[in-house]
Amino acid sequence: MEFRKINDDLTVSPQIAASDLSEIAAAGYRSIICNRPDGEGADQPGFEEIEAAAKAAGLETRHLPVISGKVQDTDAEAFGRALRELPGPVFAYCRTGTRSATLWSLSQAGQMAPARILMATKQAGYDMAGVVRRIVNGGKTPTDTGDASFDVVVVGGGAAGIAVSASLKARKPDLEIALLDPADVHYYQPGWTMVGGGIFEPETTARTMGSLIPKGVHWIKSAVAAFEPQNNAVILDGCRVVKYQRLIVCPGLKLDWAKVEGLVETLGKNGVTSNYRYDLAPYTWELVKGLKGGKALFTQPPMPIKCAGAPQKAMYLSGDHWYRTGILPRIDIQFMNAGGVLFGVKDYVPALMDYVKRYDASLNFFHNLIAVDGPAKTATFAVNTPDSEPFTIDVAFDMMHVCPPQTAPDFIRVSPLADAAGWVDVDQNTLRHKSYDNVWSLGDVMNAPNAKTAAAARMQAPIVAENVAADIDGLSPHAVYNGYGSCPLTVERGKIVLAEFGYGGALLPSFPKWLLDGTKPTRAAWLLKEQILPPVYWKAMLRGKEWMARPEKVTAG
């Protein structure tokens, strides 16, 4: 007997024996649902035998037999009704547990997000791919899927999605490309650090999505609910189905604010802010200008996160303002980093450490933010120093800049496209999916071991476009990604340490050292960040103009 827990209310299992009922009762279950018809297998006890043993163990029972592979909508409704009527928690079983898990999935479809249903069943060991359309359709069998079909479907209208659509359209003007994204507004997220430092106005980092979709690309303004790569299909909210010949997946990642207890409730007030949100970055600058003394915390969660330098950029720009206004001696700056190093590429650390010393900032490694009490202005950190017993510590603050924990979006993590950690599983060189030859991925959502930055997406977009175009022409992918990423570390107003690196931390500078030495703070890097990169983003990258981003090609020798 197996206990495969779906949630606190339901556990499912393969076939049980009458002798198992006492153990089930002892484990705290109060009801049994049998979803297997009598006589389905020669070694199967009849329901009457199970019912008698259950009654002796003090358990209620319900027999809801379902023929294997033929779960009807009415069966799911009956299962949901039984869950409401029976005392819980409930233990349900069939031959393998799959029918019970399927019935639960369909019964909850109108009440719970599809990704949550798929995650719960996946964790219990059951794959609901066969009924995903019914789950998205509120548990009902779709009567009209309304299929649309395109040569290429791009999931996500962020930097990666628009850039790859434009680059592909430039190579193959006749392709029918659909871009799927429900958002009305597109953001230049690298600019939010500058907003939080009082350098950019927030409005300069936002434009309407419709104004940026490449000409000739179909914009389907809808969220993705699930993938059916075996059917070359994407299932949208509302159970509409979009078919594709080739799929490019780049929806970005999920900022998991709720993972830190109390954070959602206090964001934007009580001195708690974050440059990771458009509406909060101006509050960062408001707090920095208003703080005349006290303790300022800057947090960094476990990797991976988008732009690994962003948490400390906020610290440096804040420290610079306090330094220039003469109040730095009255402010205690604490950098609370869940990791064990200041920056993952050691060549840039000496320059950064000079600024840590300038701003008299304390570095607290292996400190992970787990809770915030906004009104009390107290943050709780889990401290997991190597070779020491873990403990928690409460730290008072007057201002706190938070970088939230980050994961792949829920609909990605539960999909067949994801690896065990939940990220899209690609070959790190070609960015082609490891299991599905007609699927590619780029940007923050895929699992190549590179930095998750807009600069990385700028390099990846032409590579994916080149390889998809080659595949259409019947050729093997020949453009390779070297892991390039860039992190302009704003160490003070007017100077930046321009970190540029690839796989394994290899330095990949874009400019000769005499012009711009990225390992040192330079005015030239600041001008690049402040004046050159925004127009390059809006007018080149998102329009398929591959300035300094031409893909490197490898041909067979």
Coordinates of C-alpha atoms in Angstrom, one line a residue:
M1 CA 0.0 0.0 0.0
E2 CA 1.2 3.5 -0.8
F3 CA 0.2 6.9 0.6
R4 CA 0.4 9.3 -2.3
K5 CA -0.8 12.6 -0.8
I6 CA -2.5 15.1 -3.1
N7 CA -3.2 17.6 -0.4
D8 CA -4.3 17.7 3.3
D9 CA -7.8 16.5 2.3
L10 CA -7.0 13.7 -0.1
T11 CA -4.5 10.9 -0.5
V12 CA -4.7 8.4 -3.4
S13 CA -3.2 4.9 -3.8
P14 CA -3.0 1.9 -6.0
Q15 CA -5.2 -1.1 -5.1
I16 CA -5.4 -1.8 -1.4
A17 CA -6.3 -5.0 0.6
A18 CA -8.8 -5.4 3.4
S19 CA -5.9 -5.9 5.8
D20 CA -4.7 -2.3 5.0
L21 CA -7.8 -0.6 6.4
S22 CA -6.6 -0.6 10.0
E23 CA -3.3 1.1 9.0
I24 CA -5.2 3.7 6.9
A25 CA -7.4 4.5 9.9
A26 CA -4.4 4.7 12.2
A27 CA -2.9 7.2 9.8
G28 CA -5.8 9.6 10.5
Y29 CA -8.0 9.0 7.4
R30 CA -11.7 8.9 8.1
S31 CA -13.2 7.9 4.7
I32 CA -12.5 5.6 1.8
I33 CA -13.4 6.1 -1.9
C34 CA -13.1 3.2 -4.2
N35 CA -12.9 4.2 -7.9
R36 CA -12.4 0.6 -9.3
P37 CA -15.3 -1.5 -10.7
D38 CA -15.6 -4.9 -9.1
G39 CA -14.1 -7.7 -11.2
E40 CA -11.6 -5.6 -13.1
G41 CA -8.8 -7.9 -12.0
A42 CA -8.5 -11.5 -10.8
D43 CA -6.5 -10.5 -7.8
Q44 CA -8.8 -7.6 -6.8
P45 CA -10.9 -7.7 -3.6
G46 CA -14.5 -6.8 -4.1
F47 CA -15.8 -3.5 -2.7
E48 CA -18.0 -5.3 -0.2
E49 CA -14.9 -6.9 1.4
I50 CA -13.2 -3.5 1.6
E51 CA -16.4 -1.9 2.9
A52 CA -16.7 -4.4 5.7
A53 CA -13.0 -4.0 6.8
A54 CA -13.5 -0.2 6.6
K55 CA -16.6 -0.3 8.8
A56 CA -14.7 -2.4 11.4
A57 CA -11.9 0.2 11.4
G58 CA -14.4 3.1 11.9
L59 CA -14.1 4.4 8.3
E60 CA -16.9 5.6 6.0
T61 CA -16.9 4.4 2.4
R62 CA -18.2 5.4 -1.0
H63 CA -18.0 3.3 -4.2
L64 CA -17.7 5.4 -7.3
P65 CA -16.6 2.9 -10.0
V66 CA -15.0 4.3 -13.2
I67 CA -14.0 2.3 -16.2
S68 CA -10.2 2.8 -16.9
G69 CA -9.7 5.5 -19.5
K70 CA -13.3 6.6 -19.5
V71 CA -13.6 9.2 -16.8
Q72 CA -16.8 11.1 -17.6
D73 CA -17.7 14.7 -16.5
T74 CA -20.4 13.2 -14.3
D75 CA -17.9 11.0 -12.6
A76 CA -15.8 14.0 -11.6
E77 CA -18.8 15.8 -10.3
A78 CA -19.7 12.8 -8.2
F79 CA -16.2 12.6 -6.8
G80 CA -16.2 16.3 -5.9
R81 CA -19.6 15.8 -4.2
A82 CA -18.2 12.8 -2.2
L83 CA -15.2 14.9 -1.1
R84 CA -17.6 17.5 0.3
E85 CA -20.0 15.0 1.9
L86 CA -17.5 12.5 3.5
P87 CA -15.6 13.2 6.6
G88 CA -12.0 14.0 5.8
P89 CA -9.2 13.4 5.2
V90 CA -10.2 11.0 2.4
F91 CA -8.2 8.0 1.1
A92 CA -9.1 7.1 -2.6
Y93 CA -7.9 4.2 -4.6
C94 CA -8.2 2.4 -7.9
R95 CA -5.8 0.0 -9.7
T96 CA -2.9 2.5 -9.9
G97 CA -4.4 5.6 -8.3
T98 CA -4.5 7.4 -11.7
R99 CA -8.3 7.4 -12.0
S100 CA -8.6 8.8 -8.4
A101 CA -6.1 11.5 -9.2
T102 CA -7.8 12.3 -12.5
L103 CA -11.2 12.5 -10.8
W104 CA -9.8 14.9 -8.2
S105 CA -8.2 17.0 -10.8
L106 CA -11.4 17.4 -12.8
S107 CA -13.5 18.0 -9.7
Q108 CA -11.3 20.9 -8.6
A109 CA -10.8 22.5 -12.0
G110 CA -13.4 25.2 -11.5
Q111 CA -12.0 26.2 -8.1
M112 CA -8.3 25.9 -8.4
A113 CA -5.7 27.2 -11.0
P114 CA -4.7 24.5 -13.5
A115 CA -1.0 24.9 -12.6
R116 CA -1.8 24.2 -8.9
I117 CA -3.8 21.0 -9.8
L118 CA -1.0 19.8 -12.1
M119 CA 1.6 20.5 -9.5
A120 CA -0.3 18.6 -6.7
T121 CA -0.8 15.5 -8.9
K122 CA 2.8 15.7 -10.2
Q123 CA 4.2 15.7 -6.7
A124 CA 2.0 12.6 -5.9
G125 CA 3.5 10.8 -8.9
Y126 CA 0.6 11.3 -11.4
D127 CA 0.8 12.9 -14.9
M128 CA -2.4 14.6 -15.9
A129 CA -1.3 15.5 -19.4
G130 CA -4.1 13.4 -20.9
V131 CA -6.8 15.5 -19.3
V132 CA -5.1 18.9 -19.3
R133 CA -7.6 20.4 -21.7
R134 CA -10.5 19.4 -19.5
I135 CA -8.7 20.8 -16.5
V136 CA -8.3 24.1 -18.2
N137 CA -11.9 23.9 -19.3
G138 CA -13.1 23.9 -15.8
G139 CA -13.3 20.1 -15.6
K140 CA -15.6 19.7 -18.6
T141 CA -14.8 17.9 -21.8
P142 CA -14.2 20.7 -24.5
T143 CA -16.8 20.7 -27.2
D144 CA -15.1 23.2 -29.4
T145 CA -11.3 23.8 -29.1
G146 CA -11.3 26.6 -31.7
D147 CA -7.8 25.6 -33.0
A148 CA -5.6 28.2 -34.6
S149 CA -2.3 27.1 -36.2
F150 CA 1.0 28.9 -36.9
D151 CA 4.4 28.2 -38.2
V152 CA 6.0 29.4 -35.0
V153 CA 4.4 30.2 -31.6
V154 CA 6.3 32.4 -29.1
V155 CA 5.3 32.3 -25.5
G156 CA 6.1 35.5 -23.7
G157 CA 6.2 39.1 -24.8
G158 CA 9.1 40.3 -22.6
A159 CA 12.5 41.2 -23.9
A160 CA 13.3 37.7 -25.1
G161 CA 10.0 37.1 -26.8
I162 CA 9.7 40.3 -28.8
A163 CA 13.4 40.2 -29.7
V164 CA 13.3 36.6 -31.0
S165 CA 10.1 37.3 -32.9
A166 CA 11.7 40.3 -34.6
S167 CA 14.9 38.4 -35.4
L168 CA 13.0 35.4 -36.8
K169 CA 10.7 37.6 -38.9
A170 CA 13.7 39.4 -40.3
R171 CA 15.2 36.1 -41.4
K172 CA 11.9 34.5 -42.6
P173 CA 9.5 37.3 -43.5
D174 CA 6.8 34.9 -44.8
L175 CA 6.5 33.0 -41.5
E176 CA 3.2 33.0 -39.7
I177 CA 4.3 33.8 -36.1
A178 CA 2.0 34.2 -33.1
L179 CA 3.2 35.8 -29.8
L180 CA 1.2 34.8 -26.7
D181 CA 1.1 37.3 -23.8
P182 CA -1.8 38.8 -21.8
A183 CA 0.1 41.9 -20.7
D184 CA -0.9 45.4 -21.9
V185 CA 2.4 47.0 -20.9
H186 CA 6.0 46.0 -21.7
Y187 CA 8.7 47.1 -19.2
Y188 CA 12.4 47.9 -19.6
Q189 CA 13.2 46.2 -16.4
P190 CA 17.0 47.0 -16.4
G191 CA 15.9 50.7 -15.9
W192 CA 14.2 50.1 -12.5
T193 CA 17.5 50.1 -10.6
M194 CA 18.1 53.6 -12.1
V195 CA 14.5 54.6 -11.0
G196 CA 15.3 53.4 -7.5
G197 CA 18.4 55.6 -7.6
G198 CA 16.6 58.7 -8.7
I199 CA 18.2 58.7 -12.2
F200 CA 15.4 57.6 -14.5
E201 CA 11.7 58.5 -14.4
P202 CA 9.6 55.4 -14.1
E203 CA 7.5 56.3 -17.2
T204 CA 10.6 56.0 -19.4
T205 CA 10.8 52.2 -18.7
A206 CA 7.2 51.4 -19.9
R207 CA 5.6 51.2 -23.3
T208 CA 2.4 49.6 -24.6
M209 CA 2.8 46.0 -25.7
G210 CA 0.9 46.7 -28.9
S211 CA 3.4 49.3 -30.0
L212 CA 6.3 46.8 -29.7
I213 CA 4.9 43.7 -31.4
P214 CA 6.9 43.3 -34.6
K215 CA 5.0 44.0 -37.8
G216 CA 3.4 40.9 -39.2
V217 CA 3.5 39.0 -35.9
H218 CA 0.1 38.0 -34.6
W219 CA -0.4 39.0 -31.0
I220 CA -2.7 36.7 -29.1
K221 CA -3.5 38.5 -25.8
S222 CA -4.0 35.5 -23.6
A223 CA -2.2 33.6 -20.8
V224 CA -0.9 30.1 -21.4
A225 CA -2.5 27.4 -19.1
A226 CA -0.6 24.3 -20.3
F227 CA 1.5 22.7 -23.0
E228 CA 0.9 19.6 -25.0
P229 CA 4.2 19.2 -26.8
Q230 CA 3.2 15.7 -27.9
N231 CA 0.4 17.3 -29.9
N232 CA 2.3 20.4 -30.9
A233 CA -0.3 22.4 -29.0
V234 CA -0.4 25.3 -26.4
I235 CA -3.5 25.4 -24.3
L236 CA -4.7 29.0 -23.4
D237 CA -6.9 30.2 -20.6
G238 CA -10.4 29.3 -21.5
C239 CA -9.2 26.1 -23.2
R240 CA -8.5 27.7 -26.6
V241 CA -5.9 25.6 -28.4
V242 CA -3.0 27.1 -30.5
K243 CA -1.1 24.6 -32.7
Y244 CA 2.4 25.1 -33.9
Q245 CA 5.1 23.7 -36.1
R246 CA 7.8 25.1 -33.9
L247 CA 7.6 26.6 -30.4
I248 CA 9.8 29.2 -28.6
V249 CA 9.3 29.5 -24.9
C250 CA 10.3 32.6 -23.1
P251 CA 7.8 33.8 -20.5
G252 CA 10.4 35.0 -18.0
L253 CA 10.3 33.9 -14.4
K254 CA 8.0 34.3 -11.4
L255 CA 8.8 36.7 -8.5
D256 CA 7.6 34.7 -5.5
W257 CA 6.8 37.5 -3.1
A258 CA 4.5 35.2 -1.1
K259 CA 7.4 32.9 -0.2
V260 CA 8.5 35.4 2.4
E261 CA 6.0 35.5 5.2
G262 CA 4.4 38.9 5.7
L263 CA 6.2 40.5 2.7
V264 CA 3.2 40.9 0.4
E265 CA 1.2 42.8 3.1
T266 CA 4.0 45.3 3.8
L267 CA 5.5 46.0 0.3
G268 CA 5.3 49.7 -0.5
K269 CA 4.9 50.8 3.1
N270 CA 6.6 50.5 6.5
G271 CA 9.9 51.2 4.8
V272 CA 9.9 48.0 2.7
T273 CA 10.5 48.4 -1.0
S274 CA 11.9 46.7 -4.1
N275 CA 13.3 47.7 -7.4
Y276 CA 12.0 44.5 -8.8
R277 CA 8.6 46.1 -9.3
Y278 CA 7.7 49.0 -11.5
D279 CA 5.4 50.6 -8.9
L280 CA 7.8 50.1 -6.0
A281 CA 11.1 51.5 -7.5
P282 CA 10.0 55.1 -7.0
Y283 CA 9.3 54.2 -3.3
T284 CA 12.9 53.1 -3.1
W285 CA 14.1 56.5 -4.1
E286 CA 11.6 58.2 -1.7
L287 CA 13.0 56.1 1.2
V288 CA 16.6 56.8 0.3
K289 CA 16.0 60.5 0.2
G290 CA 14.0 60.5 3.4
L291 CA 16.3 58.3 5.6
K292 CA 18.4 60.5 7.8
G293 CA 19.7 57.8 10.1
G294 CA 19.1 54.2 11.2
K295 CA 19.5 50.7 9.7
A296 CA 19.1 50.0 6.0
L297 CA 18.9 46.3 4.9
F298 CA 19.4 45.0 1.4
T299 CA 18.5 41.4 0.8
Q300 CA 19.4 38.8 -1.8
P301 CA 17.6 35.4 -2.0
P302 CA 19.1 32.1 -3.1
M303 CA 20.0 31.8 -6.8
P304 CA 18.8 31.8 -9.5
I305 CA 17.5 35.3 -9.8
K306 CA 17.2 37.8 -12.6
C307 CA 20.2 40.1 -12.7
A308 CA 22.2 38.7 -9.8
G309 CA 23.8 42.1 -9.2
A310 CA 20.6 44.1 -8.8
P311 CA 20.3 43.6 -5.0
Q312 CA 23.7 45.2 -4.4
K313 CA 23.2 47.9 -7.1
A314 CA 20.4 49.2 -4.9
M315 CA 22.8 49.2 -2.0
Y316 CA 25.5 51.0 -3.8
L317 CA 23.3 53.8 -5.3
S318 CA 21.6 54.3 -1.9
G319 CA 25.0 54.4 -0.2
D320 CA 26.3 56.9 -2.8
H321 CA 23.4 59.3 -2.1
W322 CA 24.0 59.1 1.7
Y323 CA 27.7 59.5 1.1
R324 CA 27.2 62.6 -1.1
T325 CA 24.7 64.2 1.3
G326 CA 27.0 63.6 4.3
I327 CA 24.6 61.4 6.3
L328 CA 26.3 58.1 5.6
P329 CA 27.9 58.0 9.1
R330 CA 24.4 57.9 10.6
I331 CA 23.3 55.0 8.5
D332 CA 24.1 51.3 9.2
I333 CA 24.1 49.5 5.8
Q334 CA 23.6 45.7 6.0
F335 CA 23.7 43.4 3.0
M336 CA 21.9 40.2 3.8
N337 CA 22.9 37.6 1.1
A338 CA 21.6 34.0 1.1
G339 CA 24.6 33.0 -0.9
G340 CA 28.3 32.8 0.2
V341 CA 29.9 35.3 -2.2
L342 CA 29.4 39.0 -3.1
F343 CA 29.5 38.3 -6.8
G344 CA 29.8 35.0 -8.7
V345 CA 32.7 36.0 -11.0
K346 CA 35.7 36.7 -8.8
D347 CA 37.4 39.2 -11.3
Y348 CA 34.9 41.9 -10.4
V349 CA 34.9 41.4 -6.6
P350 CA 37.9 43.6 -5.8
A351 CA 36.3 46.7 -7.3
L352 CA 33.0 46.0 -5.6
M353 CA 34.7 45.5 -2.2
D354 CA 36.2 49.0 -2.5
Y355 CA 32.7 50.3 -2.6
V356 CA 31.5 48.1 0.2
K357 CA 34.3 49.7 2.3
R358 CA 33.4 53.2 1.0
Y359 CA 29.8 52.8 2.2
D360 CA 30.9 51.0 5.4
A361 CA 28.4 48.2 4.5
S362 CA 28.4 45.0 6.5
L363 CA 28.3 41.8 4.4
N364 CA 26.1 39.0 6.0
F365 CA 26.5 35.8 4.0
F366 CA 24.1 32.8 4.2
H367 CA 21.3 35.0 5.5
N368 CA 18.1 34.3 3.7
L369 CA 15.0 36.5 4.4
I370 CA 12.1 34.3 5.4
A371 CA 9.6 36.7 7.2
V372 CA 8.9 40.4 7.6
D373 CA 6.9 42.2 10.3
G374 CA 6.3 45.5 8.6
P375 CA 4.6 47.5 11.4
A376 CA 7.3 46.3 13.8
K377 CA 10.0 46.9 11.2
T378 CA 11.6 43.6 11.9
A379 CA 13.0 41.1 9.4
T380 CA 13.6 37.4 10.1
F381 CA 16.5 35.6 8.4
A382 CA 17.4 31.9 8.2
V383 CA 21.1 31.6 8.7
N384 CA 22.7 28.5 7.2
T385 CA 26.5 29.0 7.5
P386 CA 28.5 25.9 6.4
D387 CA 29.6 23.6 9.2
S388 CA 27.3 25.3 11.7
E389 CA 23.8 24.5 13.0
P390 CA 21.1 26.6 11.2
F391 CA 19.3 29.2 13.2
T392 CA 17.1 32.2 12.7
I393 CA 17.7 35.8 13.6
D394 CA 15.5 38.9 13.9
V395 CA 16.9 42.2 12.6
A396 CA 15.3 45.6 13.1
F397 CA 15.3 48.0 10.2
D398 CA 14.4 51.5 9.2
M399 CA 14.5 50.8 5.5
M400 CA 14.7 47.5 3.7
H401 CA 15.1 46.8 0.0
V402 CA 14.0 43.3 -0.8
C403 CA 14.9 41.1 -3.7
P404 CA 12.2 38.4 -3.8
P405 CA 12.7 34.6 -4.2
Q406 CA 12.3 33.6 -7.9
T407 CA 11.2 30.5 -9.7
A408 CA 10.0 29.4 -13.1
P409 CA 6.3 30.3 -13.7
D410 CA 3.8 27.7 -12.4
F411 CA 2.6 26.7 -15.8
I412 CA 6.2 26.0 -16.8
R413 CA 7.1 24.0 -13.7
V414 CA 4.3 21.6 -14.1
S415 CA 4.7 21.1 -17.9
P416 CA 6.5 18.3 -19.8
L417 CA 9.0 20.9 -21.0
A418 CA 10.5 21.4 -17.5
D419 CA 13.5 19.7 -15.9
A420 CA 13.4 18.4 -12.3
A421 CA 14.0 21.9 -10.9
G422 CA 11.2 23.4 -13.0
W423 CA 13.1 25.2 -15.7
V424 CA 12.8 24.6 -19.4
D425 CA 15.3 21.9 -20.3
V426 CA 17.5 23.0 -23.2
D427 CA 20.9 22.2 -24.7
Q428 CA 23.0 25.1 -23.4
N429 CA 24.7 25.7 -26.7
T430 CA 21.9 25.6 -29.3
L431 CA 19.0 26.4 -26.8
R432 CA 17.0 23.7 -28.3
H433 CA 14.9 21.5 -26.0
K434 CA 16.5 18.3 -25.0
S435 CA 13.4 16.1 -25.6
Y436 CA 11.3 18.0 -28.1
D437 CA 13.2 18.9 -31.3
N438 CA 10.7 21.6 -32.4
V439 CA 10.9 23.5 -29.1
W440 CA 13.4 26.2 -28.2
S441 CA 13.7 28.4 -25.2
L442 CA 15.6 31.6 -24.1
G443 CA 15.6 34.2 -21.5
D444 CA 15.1 33.7 -17.8
V445 CA 13.0 30.6 -17.9
M446 CA 15.4 28.1 -19.4
N447 CA 18.0 26.1 -17.5
A448 CA 21.3 26.9 -19.2
P449 CA 23.8 27.9 -16.5
N450 CA 24.1 31.6 -17.5
A451 CA 23.2 34.9 -15.8
K452 CA 19.5 35.8 -16.2
T453 CA 19.9 39.3 -17.7
A454 CA 18.4 41.3 -20.5
A455 CA 21.9 41.4 -22.1
A456 CA 21.8 37.6 -22.1
A457 CA 18.4 37.6 -23.9
R458 CA 19.8 40.1 -26.4
M459 CA 22.5 37.6 -27.4
Q460 CA 20.2 34.6 -27.2
A461 CA 17.4 35.9 -29.5
P462 CA 19.5 35.9 -32.7
I463 CA 20.9 32.5 -31.8
V464 CA 17.4 31.0 -31.4
A465 CA 16.1 32.8 -34.5
E466 CA 19.1 31.5 -36.5
N467 CA 18.6 27.9 -35.3
V468 CA 14.9 27.9 -35.9
A469 CA 15.4 29.3 -39.4
A470 CA 18.0 26.6 -40.1
D471 CA 15.6 23.9 -38.8
I472 CA 12.9 25.2 -41.1
D473 CA 15.4 24.9 -44.0
G474 CA 16.2 21.3 -43.0
L475 CA 19.6 22.1 -41.5
S476 CA 21.0 21.3 -38.1
P477 CA 21.2 24.2 -35.6
H478 CA 24.5 25.9 -36.2
A479 CA 24.5 29.0 -34.0
V480 CA 25.9 28.5 -30.5
Y481 CA 25.4 30.5 -27.3
N482 CA 28.5 30.9 -25.1
G483 CA 26.6 31.9 -22.0
Y484 CA 27.2 35.6 -22.4
G485 CA 25.5 37.8 -19.8
S486 CA 26.2 41.3 -18.7
C487 CA 25.6 43.0 -15.4
P488 CA 26.3 46.7 -15.2
L489 CA 27.0 47.2 -11.5
T490 CA 26.1 50.8 -10.6
V491 CA 28.6 51.4 -7.8
E492 CA 28.0 55.1 -7.6
R493 CA 26.2 57.8 -9.6
G494 CA 28.3 58.3 -12.7
K495 CA 30.4 55.0 -12.5
I496 CA 29.7 51.4 -13.3
V497 CA 31.6 48.1 -13.0
L498 CA 30.6 46.5 -16.3
A499 CA 30.6 42.7 -15.6
E500 CA 30.5 40.7 -18.9
F501 CA 31.0 37.0 -18.7
G502 CA 29.9 33.6 -20.1
Y503 CA 29.7 30.0 -19.0
G504 CA 32.1 29.1 -16.2
G505 CA 32.7 32.8 -15.3
A506 CA 34.8 33.3 -18.4
L507 CA 35.3 37.1 -19.1
L508 CA 33.7 38.1 -22.4
P509 CA 34.3 41.9 -22.7
S510 CA 32.6 43.7 -25.6
F511 CA 35.2 46.5 -25.8
P512 CA 39.0 46.6 -25.7
K513 CA 40.4 47.1 -22.3
W514 CA 42.0 50.5 -23.3
L515 CA 38.5 51.7 -24.0
L516 CA 36.6 50.2 -21.2
D517 CA 38.0 48.0 -18.5
G518 CA 35.0 46.2 -17.0
T519 CA 36.8 45.1 -13.9
K520 CA 37.1 48.7 -12.8
P521 CA 34.5 51.4 -12.2
T522 CA 34.3 53.7 -15.2
R523 CA 32.4 56.7 -16.5
A524 CA 32.3 55.1 -19.9
A525 CA 30.3 52.1 -18.6
W526 CA 27.9 54.6 -16.9
L527 CA 27.3 56.4 -20.2
L528 CA 26.6 53.1 -21.8
K529 CA 24.0 52.1 -19.2
E530 CA 22.4 55.6 -18.9
Q531 CA 22.4 56.8 -22.5
I532 CA 23.2 54.1 -25.0
L533 CA 21.6 50.8 -23.8
P534 CA 18.0 52.1 -23.4
P535 CA 17.7 53.2 -27.1
V536 CA 19.6 50.0 -28.1
Y537 CA 16.9 48.0 -26.3
W538 CA 13.9 49.9 -27.7
K539 CA 15.1 50.6 -31.2
A540 CA 17.5 47.7 -32.0
M541 CA 17.0 44.6 -29.8
L542 CA 13.1 44.7 -30.0
R543 CA 13.2 45.4 -33.7
G544 CA 15.4 42.5 -34.7
K545 CA 18.5 44.7 -35.3
E546 CA 21.3 42.7 -33.9
W547 CA 23.8 45.4 -32.9
M548 CA 26.8 43.6 -31.3
A549 CA 24.7 40.4 -31.1
R550 CA 25.3 38.6 -34.4
P551 CA 25.3 34.8 -33.6
E552 CA 28.5 32.9 -33.8
K553 CA 28.2 29.9 -36.2
V554 CA 29.9 26.6 -36.0
T555 CA 30.1 24.5 -39.1
A556 CA 31.0 20.8 -39.3
G557 CA 34.7 20.3 -39.9

